[in-house]
XYZ file of C-alpha atoms in Angstrom:
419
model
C 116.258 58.275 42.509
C 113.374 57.107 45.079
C 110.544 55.105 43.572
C 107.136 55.669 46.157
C 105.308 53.121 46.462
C 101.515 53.201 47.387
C 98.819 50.298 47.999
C 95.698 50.306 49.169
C 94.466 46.879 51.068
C 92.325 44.168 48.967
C 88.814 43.935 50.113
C 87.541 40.808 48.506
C 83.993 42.100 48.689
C 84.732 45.088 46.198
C 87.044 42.956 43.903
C 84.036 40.395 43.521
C 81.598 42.980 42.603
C 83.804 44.756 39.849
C 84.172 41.037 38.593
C 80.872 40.323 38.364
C 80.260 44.257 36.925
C 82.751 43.634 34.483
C 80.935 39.861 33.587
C 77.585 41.804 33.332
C 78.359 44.318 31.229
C 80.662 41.970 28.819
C 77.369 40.133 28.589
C 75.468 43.134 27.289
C 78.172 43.707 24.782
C 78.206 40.423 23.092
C 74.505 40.135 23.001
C 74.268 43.720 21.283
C 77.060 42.073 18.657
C 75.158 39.419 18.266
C 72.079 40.700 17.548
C 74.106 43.197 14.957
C 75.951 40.364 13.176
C 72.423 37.856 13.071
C 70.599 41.008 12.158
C 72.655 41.224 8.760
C 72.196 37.444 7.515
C 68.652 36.602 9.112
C 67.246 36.798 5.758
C 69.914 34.792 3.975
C 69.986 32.401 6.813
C 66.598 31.676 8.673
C 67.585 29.778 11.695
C 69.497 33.136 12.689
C 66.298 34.847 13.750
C 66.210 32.456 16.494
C 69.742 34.062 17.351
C 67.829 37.168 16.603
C 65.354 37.269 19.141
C 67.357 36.060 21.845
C 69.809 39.016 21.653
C 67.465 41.234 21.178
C 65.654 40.203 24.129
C 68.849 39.716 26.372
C 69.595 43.327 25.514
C 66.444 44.486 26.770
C 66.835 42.388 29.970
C 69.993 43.161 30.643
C 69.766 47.224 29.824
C 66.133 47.031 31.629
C 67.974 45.228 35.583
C 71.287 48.096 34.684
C 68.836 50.365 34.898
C 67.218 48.886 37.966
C 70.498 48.583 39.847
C 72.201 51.519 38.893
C 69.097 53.619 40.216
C 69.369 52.036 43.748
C 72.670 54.077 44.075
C 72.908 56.640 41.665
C 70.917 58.152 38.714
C 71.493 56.338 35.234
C 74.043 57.934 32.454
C 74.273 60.799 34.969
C 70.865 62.325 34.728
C 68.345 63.252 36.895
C 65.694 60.694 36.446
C 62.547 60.538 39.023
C 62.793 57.869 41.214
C 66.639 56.737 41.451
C 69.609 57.977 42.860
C 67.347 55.956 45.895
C 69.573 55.117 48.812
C 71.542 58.474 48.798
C 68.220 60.160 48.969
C 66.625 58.149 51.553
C 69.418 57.425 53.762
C 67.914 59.528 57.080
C 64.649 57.173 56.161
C 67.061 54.241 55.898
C 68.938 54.618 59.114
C 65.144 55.015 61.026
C 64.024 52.089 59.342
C 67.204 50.105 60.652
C 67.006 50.886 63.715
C 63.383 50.762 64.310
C 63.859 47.127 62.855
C 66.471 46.142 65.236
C 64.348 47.410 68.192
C 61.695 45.508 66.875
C 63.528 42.230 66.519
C 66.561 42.292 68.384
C 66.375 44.919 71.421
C 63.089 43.936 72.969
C 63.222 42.398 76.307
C 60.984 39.951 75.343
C 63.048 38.751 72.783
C 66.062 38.522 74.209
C 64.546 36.832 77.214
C 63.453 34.208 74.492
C 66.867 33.507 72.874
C 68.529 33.830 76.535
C 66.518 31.092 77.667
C 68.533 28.611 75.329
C 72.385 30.736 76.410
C 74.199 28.380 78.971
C 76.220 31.040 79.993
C 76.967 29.254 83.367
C 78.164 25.895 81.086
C 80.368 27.875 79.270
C 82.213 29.577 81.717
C 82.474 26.206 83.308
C 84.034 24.616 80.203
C 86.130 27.632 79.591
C 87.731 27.412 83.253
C 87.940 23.699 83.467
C 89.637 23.156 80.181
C 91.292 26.801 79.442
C 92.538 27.181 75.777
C 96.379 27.184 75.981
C 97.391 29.691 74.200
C 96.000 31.841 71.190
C 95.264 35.084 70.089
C 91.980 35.420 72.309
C 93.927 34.263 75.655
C 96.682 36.776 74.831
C 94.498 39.737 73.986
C 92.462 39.287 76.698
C 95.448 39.308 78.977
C 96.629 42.616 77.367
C 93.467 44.318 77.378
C 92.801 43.227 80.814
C 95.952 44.385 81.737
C 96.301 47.644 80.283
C 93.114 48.295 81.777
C 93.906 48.180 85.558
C 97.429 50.067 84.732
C 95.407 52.682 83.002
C 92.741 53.158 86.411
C 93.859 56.343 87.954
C 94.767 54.198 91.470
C 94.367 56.781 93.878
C 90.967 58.148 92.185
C 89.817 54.110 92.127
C 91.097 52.954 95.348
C 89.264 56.298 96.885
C 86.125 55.291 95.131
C 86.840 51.197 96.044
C 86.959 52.502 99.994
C 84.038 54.760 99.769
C 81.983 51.968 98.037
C 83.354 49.532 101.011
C 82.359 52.144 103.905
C 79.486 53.028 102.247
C 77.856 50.096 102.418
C 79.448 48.888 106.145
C 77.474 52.327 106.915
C 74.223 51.377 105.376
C 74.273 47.483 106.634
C 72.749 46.684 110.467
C 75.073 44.725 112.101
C 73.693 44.714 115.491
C 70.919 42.194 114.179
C 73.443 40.086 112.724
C 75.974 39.885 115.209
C 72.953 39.039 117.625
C 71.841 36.002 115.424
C 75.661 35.000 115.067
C 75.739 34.047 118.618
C 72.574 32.990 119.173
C 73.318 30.414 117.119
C 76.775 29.320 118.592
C 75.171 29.224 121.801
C 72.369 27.219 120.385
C 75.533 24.816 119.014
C 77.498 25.521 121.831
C 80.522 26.753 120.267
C 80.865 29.762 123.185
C 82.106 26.687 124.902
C 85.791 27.053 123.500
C 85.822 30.935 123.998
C 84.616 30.399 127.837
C 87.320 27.946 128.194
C 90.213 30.321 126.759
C 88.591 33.234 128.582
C 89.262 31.620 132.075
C 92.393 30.384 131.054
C 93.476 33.866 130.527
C 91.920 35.064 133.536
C 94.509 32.059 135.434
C 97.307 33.238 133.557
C 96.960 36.778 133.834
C 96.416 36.170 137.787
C 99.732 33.931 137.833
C 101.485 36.877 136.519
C 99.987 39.471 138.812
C 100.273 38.721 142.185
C 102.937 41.469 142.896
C 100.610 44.113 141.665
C 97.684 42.398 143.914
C 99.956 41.929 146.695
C 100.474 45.656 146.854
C 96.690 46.803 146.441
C 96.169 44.863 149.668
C 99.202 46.281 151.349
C 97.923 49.459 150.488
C 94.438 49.193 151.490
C 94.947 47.439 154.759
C 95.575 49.768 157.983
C 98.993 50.141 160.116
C 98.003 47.865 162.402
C 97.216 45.407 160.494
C 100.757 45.376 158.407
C 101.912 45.623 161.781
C 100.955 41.732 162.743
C 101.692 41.002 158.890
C 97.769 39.784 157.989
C 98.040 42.006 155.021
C 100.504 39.060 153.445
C 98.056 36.660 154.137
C 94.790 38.462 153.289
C 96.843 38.322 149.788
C 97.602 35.114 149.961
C 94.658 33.766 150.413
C 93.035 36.288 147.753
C 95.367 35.015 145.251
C 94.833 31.502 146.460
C 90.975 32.081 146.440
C 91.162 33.301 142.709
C 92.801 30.588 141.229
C 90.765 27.511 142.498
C 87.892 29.194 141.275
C 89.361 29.745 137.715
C 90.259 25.881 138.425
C 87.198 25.152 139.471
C 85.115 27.026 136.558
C 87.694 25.036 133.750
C 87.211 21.833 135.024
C 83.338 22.149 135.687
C 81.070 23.229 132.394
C 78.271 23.696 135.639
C 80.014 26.233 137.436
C 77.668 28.681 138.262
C 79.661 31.367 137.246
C 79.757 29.562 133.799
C 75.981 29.434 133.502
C 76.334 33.315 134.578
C 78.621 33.864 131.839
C 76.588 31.872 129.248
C 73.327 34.060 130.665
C 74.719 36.632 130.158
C 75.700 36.077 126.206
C 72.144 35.029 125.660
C 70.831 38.220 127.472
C 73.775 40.138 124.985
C 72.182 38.212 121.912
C 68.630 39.466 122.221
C 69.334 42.917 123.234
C 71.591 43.066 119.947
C 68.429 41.923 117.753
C 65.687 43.163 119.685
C 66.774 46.144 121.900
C 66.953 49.721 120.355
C 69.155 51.126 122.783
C 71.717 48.491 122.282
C 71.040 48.074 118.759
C 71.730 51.906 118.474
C 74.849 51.195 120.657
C 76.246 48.635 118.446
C 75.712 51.096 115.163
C 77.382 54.032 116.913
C 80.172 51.377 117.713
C 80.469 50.097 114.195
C 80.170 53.633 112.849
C 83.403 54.478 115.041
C 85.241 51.625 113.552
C 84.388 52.345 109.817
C 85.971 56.130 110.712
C 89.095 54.783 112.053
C 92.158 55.759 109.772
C 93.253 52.518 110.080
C 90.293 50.140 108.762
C 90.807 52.697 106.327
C 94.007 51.873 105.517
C 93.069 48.233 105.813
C 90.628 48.556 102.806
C 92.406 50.697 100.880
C 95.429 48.017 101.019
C 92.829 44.870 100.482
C 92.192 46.753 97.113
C 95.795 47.497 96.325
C 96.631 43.788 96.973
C 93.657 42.834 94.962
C 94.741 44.348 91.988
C 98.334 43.194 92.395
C 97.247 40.030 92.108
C 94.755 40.590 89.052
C 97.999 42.583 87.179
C 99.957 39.673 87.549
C 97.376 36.619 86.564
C 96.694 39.220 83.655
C 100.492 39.535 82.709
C 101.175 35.614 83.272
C 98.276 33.669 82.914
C 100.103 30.557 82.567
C 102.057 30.768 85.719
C 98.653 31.503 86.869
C 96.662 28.932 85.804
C 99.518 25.961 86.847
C 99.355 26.925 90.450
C 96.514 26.734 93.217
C 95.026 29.503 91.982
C 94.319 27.602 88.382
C 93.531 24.604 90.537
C 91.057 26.870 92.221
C 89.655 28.193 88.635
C 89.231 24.421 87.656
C 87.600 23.467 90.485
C 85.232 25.852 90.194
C 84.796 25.366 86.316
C 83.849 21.593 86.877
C 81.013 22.539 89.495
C 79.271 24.792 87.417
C 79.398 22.072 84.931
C 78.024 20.018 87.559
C 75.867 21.693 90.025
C 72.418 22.475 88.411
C 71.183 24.031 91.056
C 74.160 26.710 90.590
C 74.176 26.678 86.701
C 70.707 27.622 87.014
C 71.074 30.299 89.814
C 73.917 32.082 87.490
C 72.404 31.217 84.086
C 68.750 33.197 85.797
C 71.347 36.574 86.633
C 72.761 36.569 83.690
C 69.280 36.384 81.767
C 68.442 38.774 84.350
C 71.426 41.167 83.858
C 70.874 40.852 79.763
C 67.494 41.463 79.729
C 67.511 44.519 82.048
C 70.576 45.979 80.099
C 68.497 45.760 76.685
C 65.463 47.094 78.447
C 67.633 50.056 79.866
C 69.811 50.716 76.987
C 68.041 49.794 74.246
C 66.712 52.564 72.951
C 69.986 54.501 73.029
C 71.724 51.499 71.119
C 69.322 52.236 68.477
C 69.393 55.906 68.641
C 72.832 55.204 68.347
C 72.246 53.268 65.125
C 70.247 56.205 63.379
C 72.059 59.046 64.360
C 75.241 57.146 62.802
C 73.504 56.628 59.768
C 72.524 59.884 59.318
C 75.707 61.655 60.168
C 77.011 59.583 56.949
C 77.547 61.649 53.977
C 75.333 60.190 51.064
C 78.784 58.730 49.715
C 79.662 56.701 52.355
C 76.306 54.942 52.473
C 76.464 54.231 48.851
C 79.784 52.808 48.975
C 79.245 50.523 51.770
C 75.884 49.396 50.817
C 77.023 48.741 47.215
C 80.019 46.815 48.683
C 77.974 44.692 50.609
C 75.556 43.595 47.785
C 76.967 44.888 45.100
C 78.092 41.079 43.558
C 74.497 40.000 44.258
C 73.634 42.558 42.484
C 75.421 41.850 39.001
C 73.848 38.323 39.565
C 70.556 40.176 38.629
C 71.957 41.894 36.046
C 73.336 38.315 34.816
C 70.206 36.363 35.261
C 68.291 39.437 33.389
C 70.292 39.434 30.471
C 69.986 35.145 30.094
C 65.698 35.474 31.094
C 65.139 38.549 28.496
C 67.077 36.330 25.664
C 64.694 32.660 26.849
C 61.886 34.601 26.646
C 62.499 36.333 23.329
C 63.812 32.576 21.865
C 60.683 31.701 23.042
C 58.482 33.771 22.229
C 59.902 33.794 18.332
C 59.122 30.249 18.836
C 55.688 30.897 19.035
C 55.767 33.296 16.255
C 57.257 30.706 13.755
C 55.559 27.950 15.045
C 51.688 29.771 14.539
């Protein structure tokens, strides 16, 4: 014989309002008793009218807040009394109200630009990296979510997009201006120096290893007669000879006019890239023949795949993460946006920035969001939660009504005996 069992979880919340239902109403019983029991010897003993009047009151309290409470939710003993069964009827006019309230409070720019103004969301972030929790239920589910996240990214569909985004913007960006300022300023600081220097020194080397093939373009641009006296070997000779003193001569003096040539010549190259159109357009059509070229496309597409490697495994092991140069990296950087106000501030301003445009783009669909959830609630469900929410608050006043009513009929009796 199987035995089924069935449970339902504990929500504290309900289990202290039945409580304090079950207090209340107890309360309303034992005043009615004892206004039944002092009603039958108030005559025979006088100090029970006190007794008297206090139950009688209580009950009037207490049966005049059951009343009040019971028609926030539902109508009283079952019948259809104006003016309760409240929330279930107004529920639509509820939800508005909410959400109007929230847009009014919470989801204005202005408002959140006010209490983001205090957010040190730069400090945080700092602390967080510098000192990162060791382990604990965030950490881990973090991890996993993160985690489950990039393995659930169709990767052909988001590496397509990733590369598109990259060209995309390589396509929309200028570089011809750039790349001109670039080496205007390592001319201005001289660092064309080393690239002169390893240019000629490849021009020496390359010579060194060529003299065969320069040999025979002489040999084969000289005449028969000339062969026939054998000038041709020492037109090459001295050719080859002539080349390499002046690559010498150009290494071992920065004056060499060939060197100021050169350097001329990358200043010229500089301007035209920032200020020309023709070479400006040039440089574009160049770039734009680059950014086409299956393999910079392959390159990007693999700097994402790599990329998210690496993110799948700090996700997976963030510990073995953290403890090598990467966490080292992570800490560093924690400690200077503890440190560096000049960078707390710059991120602190985007992420007021980033808040405050989010609220003032999506605001009014988080609380359209709000009322249109509201109202697709059946009348039931917005009883029940509301009355589970404040339902034990509510048997308070049912409490507090029952001990007033009974002070102010003991009081009030007072009176009456007393004048």
């Amino acid at each position: 014989m199987k035995v089924a069992l069935s449970w339902a979880p504990f929500n504290p919340t309900q289990g202290g309002a039945r409580g304090m239902r079950i207090i209340a109403t107890g309360m309303l019983v034992a005043m009615a008793a004892v206004f039944l029991i002092s009603n039958g010897f108030d005559e025979r003993y006088p100090f029970l009218g006190f007794v008297k009047a206090f139950a009688e009151a209580a009950m009037v309290g207490g049966l005049a807040d059951w009343f009040a409470v019971t028609a926030l939710f539902r109508h009283p003993l079952g019948l259809p009394i104006p003016h309760t069964a409240i929330i279930p009827r107004n529920k639509d006019r509820i939800g508005d109200t909410l959400a109007q309230f929230l847009q009014d409070n919470f989801l204005t720019p202005s408002v959140v630009a006010r209490r983001m103004r205090s957010v040190d969301v730069a400090g945080a972030a700092g602390r967080f990296l510098s000192n990162p929790p060791g382990h604990g239920r965030l950490r881990e589910g973090a991890s996993k979510l993160f985690a489950n996240i990039l393995e659930s990214l169709d990767q052909e569909r988001l590496g397509g997009m990733v590369k598109s985004a990259v060209s995309s913007r390589l396509r929309a960006m200028e570089v011809s201006p750039l790349l001109g300022s670039s080496l205007d300023a390592a001319i201005t600081d001289e660092r064309h120096v080393p690239l002169l220097d390893g240019i000629i020194t490849w021009a020496g080397r390359t010579l060194d290893s060529n003299q065969d093939m320069i040999r025979t373009m002489v040999r084969d641009r000289t005449g028969f007669m000339v062969k026939l006296t054998g000038l041709d070997e020492k037109i090459a000779d001295s050719l080859i000879d002539g080349l390499r003193r002046l690559m010498i001569d150009m290494a071992i003096n920065p004056e060499h006019p060939l060197r100021a040539k050169a350097e001329e010549g990358l200043a010229q190259l500089a301007w035209d890239m920032r200020f020309d159109p023709d070479m400006r357009a040039k440089v574009e059509e160049w770039k734009n023949q680059i950014v086409e070229n299956k393999a910079v496309s392959d390159w990007v597409e693999g700097l994402w795949e790599n990329a998210r490697q690496g993110l799948l495994k700090a996700a997976r092991d963030p510990d073995a993460t953290m403890a090598g140069k990467f966490g080292e990296a992570m800490r560093q950087l924690g400690e200077t946006l503890q440190q560096d106000s000049r960078l707390k501030s710059t991120i602190n301003q985007f992420a007021r920035r980033a808040v405050v445009g989010g609220v003032a783009s999506y605001g009014s669909g988080i609380v359209a969001l709000v009322s249109d959830t509201i109202r697709g609630w059946d009348a039931r469900t917005v009883t029940d939660r509301l009355e589970g929410a404040v339902g034990r608050d509510l048997q308070y006043i049912r409490i507090n009504g029952t001990l007033v009513g009974g002070l102010v009929g003991l009081i009030i009796h007072s009176f009456e005996v007393a004048f």
